[in-house]
Amino acid sequence: GPPDDRSCIVRVFLPGIFSLAALINCSASYAQDAPPWGAYFQEEVRLLNQATQQDLDSVTKSNWDAKQSLWRAQLREMLGISPSIERTDLKTTTVGSITLGNVTIDRLHYQSRPGLYVAANLYRPVGDAPDTGWPAVLYVCGHARVTNNGRLLGNKTNYQHHGLWLARHGVVCLMIDTVQLGEFHGEHHGTYKLGRWDWISRGYTPAGVEAWNAIRGIDLLAGLPEVDSRRIGITGRSGGGAYSWFAAALDDRIRVAVPVAGITDLENHVVDGCVEGHCDCMYFVNYHGWDYAKLAALVAPRPLLLANSDRDGIFPLDGVMRIHDELAKLYAKLDASDNYGVLITPGPHKDTQELQVGAFKWLLKHLTAAEPVVDSAALKEVQSEQLTVFETEIPRDQRVTSVGRWFVPAAPTVTSPKKAALSWKEQWLPELQRIGSIPAGTARVVSFREAASDSSDTDPTWTLFQGNAGEDSSVRILRVGGRLPKPMIHVGVADNVLWTQESAKTVVSDRLAKGLLGAFPEHTHYFVQWRGAHWAQQASRVKARNQLVRRFYLLGQTPEQIALADLLAAITWIASQPGAEGGVELAGIGRAATLSALAGLVCAGEEGRPQV
């Protein structure tokens, strides 16, 4: 606990330094091959969807500007894009050009922040621009791995046919690489396969970087003398569809948007498991408890086409149509129904001609005021090697491959014990409460009942209590010894099996538990098992564990949040038992040490908590 608060005693049986990053980093051990939290996920998704619908239902023409401003600020926070982020010099550099008939393709790069290079191709119509300038489109790429002898050529080369088609129809198109699968070996798969739970603890997601790179791409387009900055659109498919949503939601200079196969709702992601088909670039860190219809709404009332195919396995049609229903209602309330359309074409998750035609027509209609007839297909015509930007080696000052470590700055280190205690009470604890880390969601433990006891004359005697959390594996408390001596609570002892009447004897006879009972004979010992603790040893695959934890973070939660709430409920109940008038002692074993330390800090920092 805080060093200057002597009423708080926390015994931590784990070498090392406590940090919130470590708290979340250990959360990946809460799973088994089949996700065990199905009912919990369904209820949490229902509540978040209900809250999102209520927010959208409250929108009127008169309050939309204020709500949009508030929600944009929340989205920036959830993407890790600080309001004070500086628009530094782009240092745009053109390294070469190709002329292909009536189209010129520039190979260029810019720096959205110093060292954060973005490789790009700029497709321009040949000839003089109209007096008002050409309209323009920012094309943000989806996932496509294009290589030559192991060298990344950039996913922009895979989508060249979109840029060529637009330029031939009088639209400048800037097509940009992404952090991963661009010409740099960046990373989108932090929590998907690398165990980078520190990304979430510091508020980082590659979705924020992609959104920022897109916004700076709009800066580049708007600054070109041949471009009409009042007529800029955005499109992209798959990952590029998601980045189209993020950028258009945040930047009003984007006058028309066509995100293709880039959004669905939490029911699809969390309950149906579509999260397992997506990397972290698709998601914000959901501090504010949004369902994705709220993200989609932020484009309104600007022209928006929601495009998807009907058999897309990672953006299923039912979730897409649920978002469509919310958007249609919102645009109608804003008297902007003519600015909204939905395009559903046959096919799987694929860049089909039908989707391309619909996207091209919508962009041309709203950028040129024409009713275009699409009479030619978009075809790839350039060798990928001709479109790469960095021909020999990437710049030595690049910070793309390390962006997860610096894009969202770390909180300052507090070295003074007195300042640390003050920071915890005045800053860190309220911040955790604000983002929903404590207490847990809906299935809270509010009472305990006796589930089993040892009726023999053996020593020590024990009683098993079970909470009413609503899961089959709700929190358990195993009391060993008498009831009057001062309570000592142990966390993380023998938690690899679900505690029942049959397994309680095993817990009591555990070597570590027996050692603790002998070392502190003057205490009544309470062993606590939170929901999910027993799954830690049963999970056989890292991927399954990661995908379970990712479902929590899409809800704005972590499994440790549930564990902390269960532990706090157990502490409160134990502190109400006879003999606990002077407070309780809390001991964390192994991976539970961090959790125990946090529980002690919460009890010291919140009014009305037991003395620990």
Coordinates of C-alpha atoms in Angstrom, one line a residue:
G1 CA 0.0 0.0 0.0
P2 CA 1.0 3.7 0.0
P3 CA 4.2 3.9 2.1
D4 CA 2.9 6.8 4.3
D5 CA -0.4 5.0 5.2
R6 CA 0.5 2.5 8.0
S7 CA -3.0 1.2 8.2
C8 CA -2.6 -0.6 4.9
I9 CA -0.5 -3.9 5.1
V10 CA -0.1 -5.9 1.9
R11 CA 2.3 -8.9 1.9
V12 CA 3.4 -9.4 -1.7
F13 CA 5.1 -12.8 -2.3
L14 CA 6.6 -12.0 -5.7
P15 CA 9.9 -10.4 -6.6
G16 CA 9.7 -7.3 -8.8
I17 CA 8.1 -3.9 -9.1
F18 CA 4.4 -3.3 -9.2
S19 CA 3.1 -1.6 -12.3
L20 CA -0.3 -1.3 -14.0
A21 CA 1.4 -2.6 -17.2
A22 CA 2.3 -5.8 -15.3
L23 CA -1.3 -6.0 -14.0
I24 CA -2.7 -6.2 -17.5
N25 CA 0.3 -8.2 -18.9
C26 CA -0.7 -11.2 -16.8
S27 CA -4.3 -11.2 -17.9
A28 CA -3.6 -13.5 -20.8
S29 CA -3.6 -16.5 -18.5
Y30 CA -7.4 -16.4 -18.0
A31 CA -8.7 -18.8 -20.6
Q32 CA -9.3 -22.3 -21.9
D33 CA -9.7 -23.5 -25.4
A34 CA -13.5 -22.7 -25.4
P35 CA -14.2 -19.2 -24.1
P36 CA -16.0 -19.7 -20.7
W37 CA -17.5 -16.2 -20.4
G38 CA -20.3 -16.6 -22.9
A39 CA -23.2 -15.4 -20.7
Y40 CA -21.1 -12.5 -19.3
F41 CA -20.1 -11.3 -22.8
Q42 CA -23.6 -11.4 -24.1
E43 CA -24.9 -9.3 -21.2
E44 CA -22.1 -6.8 -21.4
V45 CA -22.5 -6.4 -25.1
R46 CA -26.3 -6.0 -24.7
L47 CA -25.7 -3.2 -22.1
L48 CA -23.1 -1.4 -24.2
N49 CA -25.3 -1.6 -27.3
Q50 CA -28.3 -0.4 -25.3
A51 CA -26.3 2.6 -24.0
T52 CA -25.1 3.4 -27.6
Q53 CA -28.7 3.3 -28.9
Q54 CA -29.9 5.6 -26.2
D55 CA -27.1 8.1 -27.0
L56 CA -28.0 8.0 -30.7
D57 CA -31.7 8.2 -29.9
S58 CA -31.0 11.4 -28.0
V59 CA -29.5 13.2 -31.0
T60 CA -31.4 16.1 -32.5
K61 CA -30.5 18.7 -35.2
S62 CA -29.9 21.3 -32.5
N63 CA -27.7 19.2 -30.2
W64 CA -25.7 17.2 -32.8
D65 CA -22.8 19.6 -33.0
A66 CA -22.2 19.5 -29.2
K67 CA -22.6 15.7 -29.1
Q68 CA -20.3 15.2 -32.1
S69 CA -17.7 17.4 -30.4
L70 CA -17.9 15.4 -27.2
W71 CA -17.8 12.0 -28.9
R72 CA -14.9 13.0 -31.1
A73 CA -12.9 14.0 -28.0
Q74 CA -13.7 10.5 -26.5
L75 CA -12.7 8.8 -29.8
R76 CA -9.3 10.6 -29.9
E77 CA -8.7 9.5 -26.3
M78 CA -9.6 5.9 -27.2
L79 CA -7.3 6.0 -30.2
G80 CA -4.4 7.4 -28.2
I81 CA -4.3 10.6 -30.3
S82 CA -3.6 13.4 -27.8
P83 CA -5.4 16.7 -28.4
S84 CA -2.0 18.4 -28.1
I85 CA -0.3 16.3 -30.8
E86 CA 1.7 18.6 -33.0
R87 CA 1.2 18.8 -36.7
T88 CA 4.9 18.9 -37.5
D89 CA 6.4 19.5 -41.0
L90 CA 5.4 16.7 -43.3
K91 CA 8.8 16.8 -45.1
T92 CA 7.1 15.5 -48.2
T93 CA 9.6 14.0 -50.5
T94 CA 9.0 12.8 -54.1
V95 CA 11.5 10.2 -55.1
G96 CA 10.3 9.5 -58.7
S97 CA 7.4 9.5 -61.0
I98 CA 5.8 7.3 -63.7
T99 CA 3.6 8.4 -66.5
L100 CA 1.1 5.8 -67.7
G101 CA -1.0 7.3 -70.5
N102 CA -3.2 10.0 -68.9
V103 CA -2.1 9.3 -65.4
T104 CA 1.1 10.4 -63.5
I105 CA 2.1 8.3 -60.4
D106 CA 4.4 10.0 -58.0
R107 CA 6.4 7.9 -55.5
L108 CA 6.7 9.9 -52.3
H109 CA 6.9 9.7 -48.6
Y110 CA 5.9 12.1 -45.7
Q111 CA 6.4 12.1 -42.0
S112 CA 3.2 12.3 -40.0
R113 CA 5.4 12.8 -36.9
P114 CA 9.2 13.1 -36.9
G115 CA 10.5 9.7 -38.0
L116 CA 7.0 8.2 -38.6
Y117 CA 7.4 7.8 -42.3
V118 CA 4.4 7.0 -44.6
A119 CA 5.2 5.6 -48.0
A120 CA 2.7 6.7 -50.6
N121 CA 1.7 6.8 -54.3
L122 CA 0.0 9.9 -55.7
Y123 CA -2.1 9.3 -58.8
R124 CA -2.8 12.5 -60.8
P125 CA -4.6 13.2 -64.0
V126 CA -2.2 14.4 -66.7
G127 CA -2.9 18.0 -67.9
D128 CA -3.9 21.2 -66.4
A129 CA -6.2 21.2 -63.4
P130 CA -9.6 23.0 -63.6
D131 CA -9.6 26.5 -62.2
T132 CA -11.1 25.2 -59.0
G133 CA -8.7 22.3 -58.7
W134 CA -9.2 18.6 -59.0
P135 CA -11.2 16.8 -56.4
A136 CA -9.1 14.3 -54.4
V137 CA -9.5 11.0 -52.5
L138 CA -7.3 9.6 -49.8
Y139 CA -7.1 5.8 -50.2
V140 CA -6.1 3.9 -47.1
C141 CA -5.0 0.4 -47.7
G142 CA -6.2 -2.9 -46.2
H143 CA -4.0 -5.9 -45.4
A144 CA -2.1 -7.2 -48.4
R145 CA 1.4 -8.6 -48.2
V146 CA 3.4 -7.7 -51.3
T147 CA 7.0 -8.8 -51.3
N148 CA 10.0 -9.4 -53.6
N149 CA 12.6 -11.8 -52.3
G150 CA 11.5 -11.1 -48.8
R151 CA 11.5 -7.3 -49.2
L152 CA 8.2 -5.5 -48.4
L153 CA 7.0 -3.5 -51.4
G154 CA 4.0 -2.0 -49.6
N155 CA 0.3 -2.8 -49.6
K156 CA -0.3 0.4 -51.6
T157 CA 1.0 -1.6 -54.6
N158 CA -1.9 -4.1 -54.3
Y159 CA -4.6 -1.4 -54.5
Q160 CA -3.0 0.5 -57.4
H161 CA -6.0 -0.2 -59.7
H162 CA -8.3 2.0 -57.5
G163 CA -5.9 5.0 -57.8
L164 CA -5.5 4.5 -61.6
W165 CA -9.3 4.4 -62.1
L166 CA -9.9 7.5 -60.0
A167 CA -7.1 9.5 -61.7
R168 CA -8.5 8.6 -65.2
H169 CA -11.8 10.0 -64.0
G170 CA -10.5 13.4 -62.9
V171 CA -9.7 12.7 -59.2
V172 CA -6.3 13.0 -57.6
C173 CA -5.8 9.9 -55.3
L174 CA -3.2 9.6 -52.5
M175 CA -2.7 6.0 -51.6
I176 CA -0.8 5.4 -48.4
D177 CA 0.9 2.4 -46.8
T178 CA 0.0 1.1 -43.3
V179 CA 2.3 0.5 -40.4
Q180 CA 2.2 -3.2 -41.0
L181 CA 2.6 -4.5 -44.5
G182 CA 3.9 -1.2 -45.8
E183 CA 7.6 -0.9 -46.7
F184 CA 8.5 -1.0 -43.0
H185 CA 8.2 -4.1 -40.8
G186 CA 5.8 -2.5 -38.4
E187 CA 3.3 -4.3 -36.2
H188 CA -0.5 -4.6 -35.9
H189 CA -0.6 -7.8 -34.0
G190 CA 0.3 -6.8 -30.5
T191 CA -2.4 -8.5 -28.5
Y192 CA -3.4 -10.8 -31.3
K193 CA -0.2 -13.0 -31.1
L194 CA 2.6 -11.1 -29.3
G195 CA 1.2 -10.7 -25.8
R196 CA 1.7 -6.9 -25.9
W197 CA -0.9 -6.1 -23.2
D198 CA 1.2 -3.1 -22.4
W199 CA -0.3 -1.5 -25.5
I200 CA -3.7 -1.5 -23.8
S201 CA -2.4 -0.5 -20.4
R202 CA -0.8 2.7 -21.9
G203 CA -3.8 3.3 -24.2
Y204 CA -2.0 2.5 -27.4
T205 CA -3.6 0.9 -30.5
P206 CA -2.2 0.9 -34.1
A207 CA -5.7 2.1 -35.1
G208 CA -4.7 5.5 -33.7
V209 CA -1.5 5.6 -35.8
E210 CA -3.4 4.7 -38.9
A211 CA -6.0 7.3 -38.2
W212 CA -3.3 10.0 -37.6
N213 CA -1.4 9.0 -40.7
A214 CA -4.6 9.4 -42.7
I215 CA -5.3 12.8 -41.2
R216 CA -1.8 14.0 -42.1
G217 CA -2.5 12.5 -45.6
I218 CA -5.5 14.9 -45.8
D219 CA -3.1 17.7 -44.8
L220 CA -0.9 16.8 -47.7
L221 CA -3.7 16.6 -50.2
A222 CA -5.2 19.9 -49.0
G223 CA -1.9 21.6 -49.5
L224 CA -1.4 20.6 -53.1
P225 CA -2.1 23.6 -55.4
E226 CA -3.9 21.4 -58.0
V227 CA -6.4 20.0 -55.4
D228 CA -9.6 21.6 -54.4
S229 CA -9.4 21.3 -50.6
R230 CA -13.2 21.6 -50.3
R231 CA -13.7 18.3 -52.3
I232 CA -11.7 15.6 -50.5
G233 CA -13.0 12.1 -49.9
I234 CA -11.8 8.9 -48.3
T235 CA -12.1 5.2 -49.0
G236 CA -10.5 1.9 -48.4
R237 CA -11.5 -1.7 -47.8
S238 CA -11.0 -4.1 -44.9
G239 CA -8.4 -2.5 -42.7
G240 CA -8.6 0.5 -44.9
G241 CA -12.4 0.5 -44.4
A242 CA -11.8 0.7 -40.6
Y243 CA -9.2 3.5 -41.0
S244 CA -11.7 5.3 -43.3
W245 CA -14.2 5.3 -40.4
F246 CA -11.7 6.6 -37.9
A247 CA -10.3 9.4 -40.1
A248 CA -13.7 10.5 -41.4
A249 CA -15.1 10.5 -37.8
L250 CA -12.4 12.9 -36.7
D251 CA -11.7 15.2 -39.7
D252 CA -14.5 17.3 -41.2
R253 CA -12.3 18.2 -44.2
I254 CA -13.3 14.7 -45.5
R255 CA -16.4 15.6 -47.3
V256 CA -17.5 12.1 -48.5
A257 CA -16.6 8.7 -47.2
V258 CA -16.9 5.1 -48.5
P259 CA -15.6 2.6 -46.0
V260 CA -15.8 -0.8 -47.6
A261 CA -16.0 -3.9 -45.4
G262 CA -14.6 -2.1 -42.4
I263 CA -17.2 -2.1 -39.6
T264 CA -19.5 -4.3 -37.6
D265 CA -20.9 -4.3 -34.1
L266 CA -19.8 -5.7 -30.7
E267 CA -22.2 -8.6 -31.0
N268 CA -20.3 -9.9 -34.0
H269 CA -16.9 -9.1 -32.6
V270 CA -17.3 -10.4 -29.0
V271 CA -20.2 -12.8 -28.9
D272 CA -19.8 -14.3 -32.4
G273 CA -16.0 -14.3 -32.2
C274 CA -15.1 -12.1 -35.2
V275 CA -12.4 -10.5 -33.1
E276 CA -10.3 -13.6 -33.8
G277 CA -10.2 -12.6 -37.5
H278 CA -8.9 -9.1 -36.7
C279 CA -5.7 -7.5 -35.5
D280 CA -5.4 -4.5 -33.2
C281 CA -5.5 -1.9 -35.9
M282 CA -9.3 -2.4 -36.1
Y283 CA -10.0 -1.4 -32.6
F284 CA -9.9 1.6 -30.2
V285 CA -9.3 1.0 -26.5
N286 CA -13.0 1.1 -25.4
Y287 CA -12.7 3.3 -22.3
H288 CA -16.1 5.0 -22.9
G289 CA -18.1 1.8 -23.6
W290 CA -19.1 2.4 -27.2
D291 CA -20.7 0.0 -29.6
Y292 CA -19.5 0.7 -33.2
A293 CA -22.7 2.5 -34.4
K294 CA -21.4 5.5 -32.4
L295 CA -18.2 5.6 -34.4
A296 CA -20.1 5.3 -37.7
A297 CA -22.4 8.1 -36.6
L298 CA -19.6 10.6 -36.4
V299 CA -19.4 10.9 -40.2
A300 CA -23.0 12.3 -40.3
P301 CA -24.4 14.4 -41.9
R302 CA -21.7 14.2 -44.6
P303 CA -22.2 11.9 -47.6
L304 CA -21.5 8.3 -46.5
L305 CA -21.8 5.0 -48.3
L306 CA -21.8 1.9 -46.1
A307 CA -20.5 -0.9 -48.3
N308 CA -20.1 -4.7 -47.6
S309 CA -20.6 -8.1 -49.2
D310 CA -23.2 -10.5 -48.0
R311 CA -21.0 -13.4 -47.1
D312 CA -18.1 -11.6 -45.4
G313 CA -16.9 -13.8 -42.6
I314 CA -15.2 -11.1 -40.6
F315 CA -17.8 -8.3 -41.1
P316 CA -21.0 -10.4 -41.0
L317 CA -24.0 -9.0 -42.7
D318 CA -26.3 -9.1 -39.6
G319 CA -24.0 -6.8 -37.7
V320 CA -23.5 -4.5 -40.7
M321 CA -27.2 -4.1 -41.1
R322 CA -27.7 -3.3 -37.4
I323 CA -25.3 -0.4 -37.8
H324 CA -27.1 0.5 -41.0
D325 CA -30.4 0.8 -39.2
E326 CA -28.9 3.2 -36.6
L327 CA -27.3 5.3 -39.4
A328 CA -30.4 5.5 -41.4
K329 CA -32.4 6.8 -38.4
L330 CA -29.7 9.3 -37.5
Y331 CA -29.4 10.7 -41.1
A332 CA -33.2 11.0 -41.2
K333 CA -33.2 13.0 -38.0
L334 CA -30.5 15.3 -39.4
D335 CA -32.5 15.8 -42.6
A336 CA -29.7 14.3 -44.5
S337 CA -31.1 11.0 -45.8
D338 CA -29.9 11.8 -49.3
N339 CA -26.4 11.8 -48.0
Y340 CA -26.5 8.2 -46.8
G341 CA -26.5 5.0 -48.7
V342 CA -25.9 1.3 -48.2
L343 CA -24.4 -1.1 -50.7
I344 CA -24.5 -4.8 -50.2
T345 CA -23.1 -7.0 -53.0
P346 CA -22.8 -10.8 -53.4
G347 CA -19.6 -12.4 -52.3
P348 CA -17.1 -13.1 -49.5
H349 CA -14.5 -10.7 -47.9
K350 CA -13.0 -9.8 -51.2
D351 CA -12.3 -6.7 -53.4
T352 CA -15.0 -7.4 -55.9
Q353 CA -15.8 -5.3 -59.0
E354 CA -19.4 -4.8 -57.7
L355 CA -18.0 -3.1 -54.6
Q356 CA -15.6 -1.0 -56.6
V357 CA -18.2 0.2 -59.0
G358 CA -20.5 1.3 -56.1
A359 CA -17.7 3.1 -54.3
F360 CA -16.5 4.9 -57.5
K361 CA -20.0 6.1 -58.4
W362 CA -20.6 7.4 -54.9
L363 CA -17.3 9.3 -54.7
L364 CA -17.7 10.8 -58.2
K365 CA -21.3 11.8 -57.5
H366 CA -20.4 13.7 -54.3
L367 CA -17.1 15.1 -55.4
T368 CA -18.0 16.1 -59.0
A369 CA -21.8 16.5 -58.8
A370 CA -22.0 14.2 -61.8
E371 CA -24.0 11.0 -62.2
P372 CA -21.3 8.8 -63.5
V373 CA -21.6 5.8 -65.7
V374 CA -18.9 3.3 -64.9
D375 CA -17.9 1.7 -68.2
S376 CA -14.4 0.4 -67.5
A377 CA -13.0 -1.9 -64.9
A378 CA -10.3 -1.0 -62.5
L379 CA -7.2 -3.0 -63.4
K380 CA -3.6 -3.4 -62.1
E381 CA -1.2 -2.2 -64.8
V382 CA 2.1 -1.4 -63.0
Q383 CA 4.7 -3.8 -61.6
S384 CA 4.8 -3.6 -57.8
E385 CA 8.5 -2.9 -57.8
Q386 CA 7.9 0.3 -59.8
L387 CA 5.7 1.7 -57.1
T388 CA 8.0 1.3 -54.1
V389 CA 9.3 4.4 -52.5
F390 CA 12.4 3.3 -50.6
E391 CA 14.4 1.6 -53.4
T392 CA 17.6 0.7 -51.4
E393 CA 17.1 0.9 -47.6
I394 CA 14.6 2.5 -45.2
P395 CA 15.7 5.7 -43.4
R396 CA 17.9 5.2 -40.4
D397 CA 15.9 7.8 -38.4
Q398 CA 12.6 5.9 -39.0
R399 CA 10.4 5.3 -35.9
V400 CA 7.7 3.2 -37.6
T401 CA 8.9 -0.2 -36.3
S402 CA 9.0 1.2 -32.7
V403 CA 5.8 3.3 -32.8
G404 CA 4.0 1.2 -30.2
R405 CA 6.6 2.3 -27.6
W406 CA 6.3 6.0 -28.1
F407 CA 3.1 7.1 -30.0
V408 CA 1.3 7.3 -26.7
P409 CA 3.6 8.8 -24.1
A410 CA 4.1 6.9 -20.8
A411 CA 3.0 8.4 -17.6
P412 CA 5.8 10.1 -15.6
T413 CA 7.6 8.1 -13.0
V414 CA 7.0 9.1 -9.4
T415 CA 10.0 8.4 -7.2
S416 CA 9.0 10.0 -3.9
P417 CA 7.0 7.7 -1.6
K418 CA 4.9 10.5 -0.3
K419 CA 4.3 11.8 -3.8
A420 CA 3.5 8.3 -5.0
A421 CA 0.8 7.9 -2.3
L422 CA -0.7 11.3 -3.2
S423 CA -0.6 10.5 -6.9
W424 CA -2.4 7.2 -6.3
K425 CA -5.2 8.7 -4.3
E426 CA -5.7 11.9 -6.3
Q427 CA -4.8 10.8 -9.9
W428 CA -4.3 7.1 -10.6
L429 CA -7.3 5.7 -8.7
P430 CA -9.8 8.2 -10.1
E431 CA -8.4 7.6 -13.5
L432 CA -8.9 3.8 -13.2
Q433 CA -12.4 4.4 -11.9
R434 CA -13.1 6.8 -14.8
I435 CA -12.1 4.3 -17.5
G436 CA -14.1 1.5 -15.9
S437 CA -11.3 -0.6 -14.4
I438 CA -13.0 -0.8 -11.0
P439 CA -15.4 -2.1 -10.1
A440 CA -16.3 -4.8 -12.6
G441 CA -19.3 -4.9 -14.9
T442 CA -22.7 -6.3 -14.3
A443 CA -22.1 -9.6 -12.5
R444 CA -20.9 -8.3 -9.2
V445 CA -20.7 -10.3 -6.1
V446 CA -22.9 -8.9 -3.4
S447 CA -23.2 -11.7 -0.9
F448 CA -21.7 -15.1 0.0
R449 CA -23.3 -18.4 1.2
E450 CA -21.9 -21.4 2.8
A451 CA -21.4 -24.1 0.2
A452 CA -19.5 -26.9 2.1
S453 CA -17.6 -27.5 5.3
D454 CA -15.4 -30.1 7.0
S455 CA -17.6 -31.9 9.5
S456 CA -14.7 -34.2 10.8
D457 CA -12.6 -33.6 13.8
T458 CA -9.5 -33.1 11.7
D459 CA -7.3 -30.0 12.2
P460 CA -7.5 -27.6 10.6
T461 CA -11.2 -27.3 10.0
W462 CA -12.5 -25.4 6.9
T463 CA -15.6 -23.9 5.4
L464 CA -16.2 -23.1 1.7
F465 CA -18.3 -20.0 0.8
Q466 CA -19.5 -19.1 -2.7
G467 CA -20.5 -15.8 -4.1
N468 CA -23.5 -15.1 -6.3
A469 CA -21.7 -13.7 -9.3
G470 CA -24.0 -15.5 -11.7
E471 CA -21.3 -17.7 -13.3
D472 CA -20.9 -21.4 -12.6
S473 CA -17.4 -20.6 -11.4
S474 CA -18.2 -17.6 -9.2
V475 CA -15.8 -16.3 -6.6
R476 CA -15.1 -18.7 -3.7
I477 CA -13.7 -18.1 -0.2
L478 CA -12.2 -21.0 1.8
R479 CA -12.0 -20.2 5.6
V480 CA -9.5 -22.3 7.5
G481 CA -9.2 -22.3 11.3
G482 CA -11.2 -20.5 13.9
R483 CA -13.3 -17.3 13.4
L484 CA -12.0 -14.9 16.1
P485 CA -8.3 -14.4 15.4
K486 CA -7.3 -11.6 13.0
P487 CA -8.1 -12.5 9.4
M488 CA -5.3 -13.1 6.8
I489 CA -6.5 -13.3 3.2
H490 CA -4.4 -15.3 0.7
V491 CA -4.8 -14.9 -3.0
G492 CA -3.4 -17.2 -5.7
V493 CA -2.9 -20.3 -3.6
A494 CA -4.0 -23.6 -5.3
D495 CA -6.2 -21.9 -7.8
N496 CA -5.6 -24.3 -10.7
V497 CA -8.8 -26.2 -9.9
L498 CA -12.3 -25.0 -9.2
W499 CA -12.9 -25.1 -5.5
T500 CA -15.6 -27.5 -4.5
Q501 CA -16.3 -29.7 -1.4
E502 CA -14.1 -32.4 -3.0
S503 CA -11.2 -30.1 -3.9
A504 CA -11.3 -28.0 -0.7
K505 CA -9.2 -30.6 1.1
T506 CA -6.6 -30.4 -1.6
V507 CA -6.4 -26.7 -1.3
V508 CA -6.0 -26.9 2.5
S509 CA -3.3 -29.6 2.1
D510 CA -1.4 -27.7 -0.5
R511 CA 2.3 -27.3 0.5
L512 CA 2.3 -23.5 0.3
A513 CA -1.0 -23.3 2.1
K514 CA 0.2 -25.5 4.9
G515 CA 3.4 -23.4 5.2
L516 CA 1.3 -20.2 5.5
L517 CA -0.9 -21.8 8.2
G518 CA 2.1 -22.8 10.2
A519 CA 3.9 -19.5 9.7
F520 CA 0.9 -17.4 11.0
P521 CA -0.9 -19.5 13.6
E522 CA -2.4 -16.5 15.2
H523 CA -4.6 -15.8 12.2
T524 CA -7.8 -17.1 10.7
H525 CA -6.9 -17.8 7.1
Y526 CA -9.1 -17.0 4.2
F527 CA -8.2 -18.2 0.7
V528 CA -9.9 -16.4 -2.2
Q529 CA -10.5 -17.7 -5.7
W530 CA -11.9 -15.2 -8.1
R531 CA -13.9 -16.0 -11.2
G532 CA -11.7 -17.5 -13.9
A533 CA -8.7 -18.2 -11.7
H534 CA -8.9 -22.0 -12.2
W535 CA -8.7 -21.6 -16.0
A536 CA -5.1 -20.4 -15.9
Q537 CA -3.6 -23.9 -15.7
Q538 CA -6.1 -25.4 -18.1
A539 CA -5.5 -23.1 -21.1
S540 CA -3.5 -25.1 -23.5
R541 CA -3.0 -22.6 -26.4
V542 CA -1.6 -19.1 -26.3
K543 CA -3.9 -18.1 -29.1
A544 CA -7.0 -19.2 -27.3
R545 CA -5.9 -17.3 -24.2
N546 CA -5.1 -14.1 -26.1
Q547 CA -8.4 -14.2 -28.0
L548 CA -10.4 -14.5 -24.8
V549 CA -8.7 -11.5 -23.2
R550 CA -9.1 -9.5 -26.4
R551 CA -12.9 -9.9 -26.0
F552 CA -12.6 -8.2 -22.6
Y553 CA -10.6 -5.3 -23.9
L554 CA -13.2 -4.7 -26.7
L555 CA -15.7 -4.2 -23.9
G556 CA -13.3 -1.7 -22.2
Q557 CA -12.4 -4.3 -19.5
T558 CA -9.7 -6.8 -18.6
P559 CA -10.1 -10.1 -16.8
E560 CA -8.1 -8.5 -14.0
Q561 CA -11.0 -6.1 -13.6
I562 CA -13.3 -9.0 -12.8
A563 CA -10.7 -10.5 -10.5
L564 CA -10.2 -7.2 -8.6
A565 CA -13.9 -6.7 -8.1
D566 CA -14.2 -10.3 -6.8
L567 CA -11.3 -9.8 -4.5
L568 CA -12.7 -6.5 -3.2
A569 CA -16.1 -8.1 -2.6
A570 CA -14.3 -10.9 -0.7
I571 CA -12.3 -8.5 1.4
T572 CA -15.5 -6.5 2.3
W573 CA -17.3 -9.7 3.4
I574 CA -14.4 -11.1 5.4
A575 CA -13.9 -7.7 7.1
S576 CA -17.5 -8.0 8.3
Q577 CA -16.8 -11.3 10.1
P578 CA -16.1 -11.6 13.8
G579 CA -12.5 -10.8 14.7
A580 CA -12.0 -8.5 11.8
E581 CA -12.7 -5.2 13.7
G582 CA -9.0 -4.2 13.5
G583 CA -8.7 -4.8 9.8
V584 CA -7.4 -7.7 7.7
E585 CA -4.1 -8.6 6.1
L586 CA -3.8 -9.5 2.5
A587 CA -1.2 -11.7 0.9
G588 CA -0.7 -12.2 -2.8
I589 CA 1.0 -15.3 -4.1
G590 CA 2.7 -15.5 -7.5
R591 CA 0.8 -13.8 -10.3
A592 CA -1.8 -12.7 -7.8
A593 CA 0.7 -10.4 -6.0
T594 CA 0.1 -7.5 -8.3
L595 CA -3.7 -7.9 -7.9
S596 CA -3.3 -8.0 -4.1
A597 CA -1.2 -4.9 -4.2
L598 CA -3.8 -3.1 -6.3
A599 CA -6.6 -4.2 -4.0
G600 CA -4.7 -2.8 -1.0
L601 CA -4.2 0.5 -2.7
V602 CA -7.9 0.7 -3.6
C603 CA -8.9 0.0 0.0
A604 CA -6.5 2.7 1.2
G605 CA -7.7 5.2 -1.5
E606 CA -11.4 4.9 -1.3
E607 CA -13.7 6.0 1.4
G608 CA -15.8 3.2 3.0
R609 CA -13.4 0.4 2.1
P610 CA -12.2 -2.0 4.8
Q611 CA -9.0 -1.4 6.6
V612 CA -6.4 -3.7 4.9

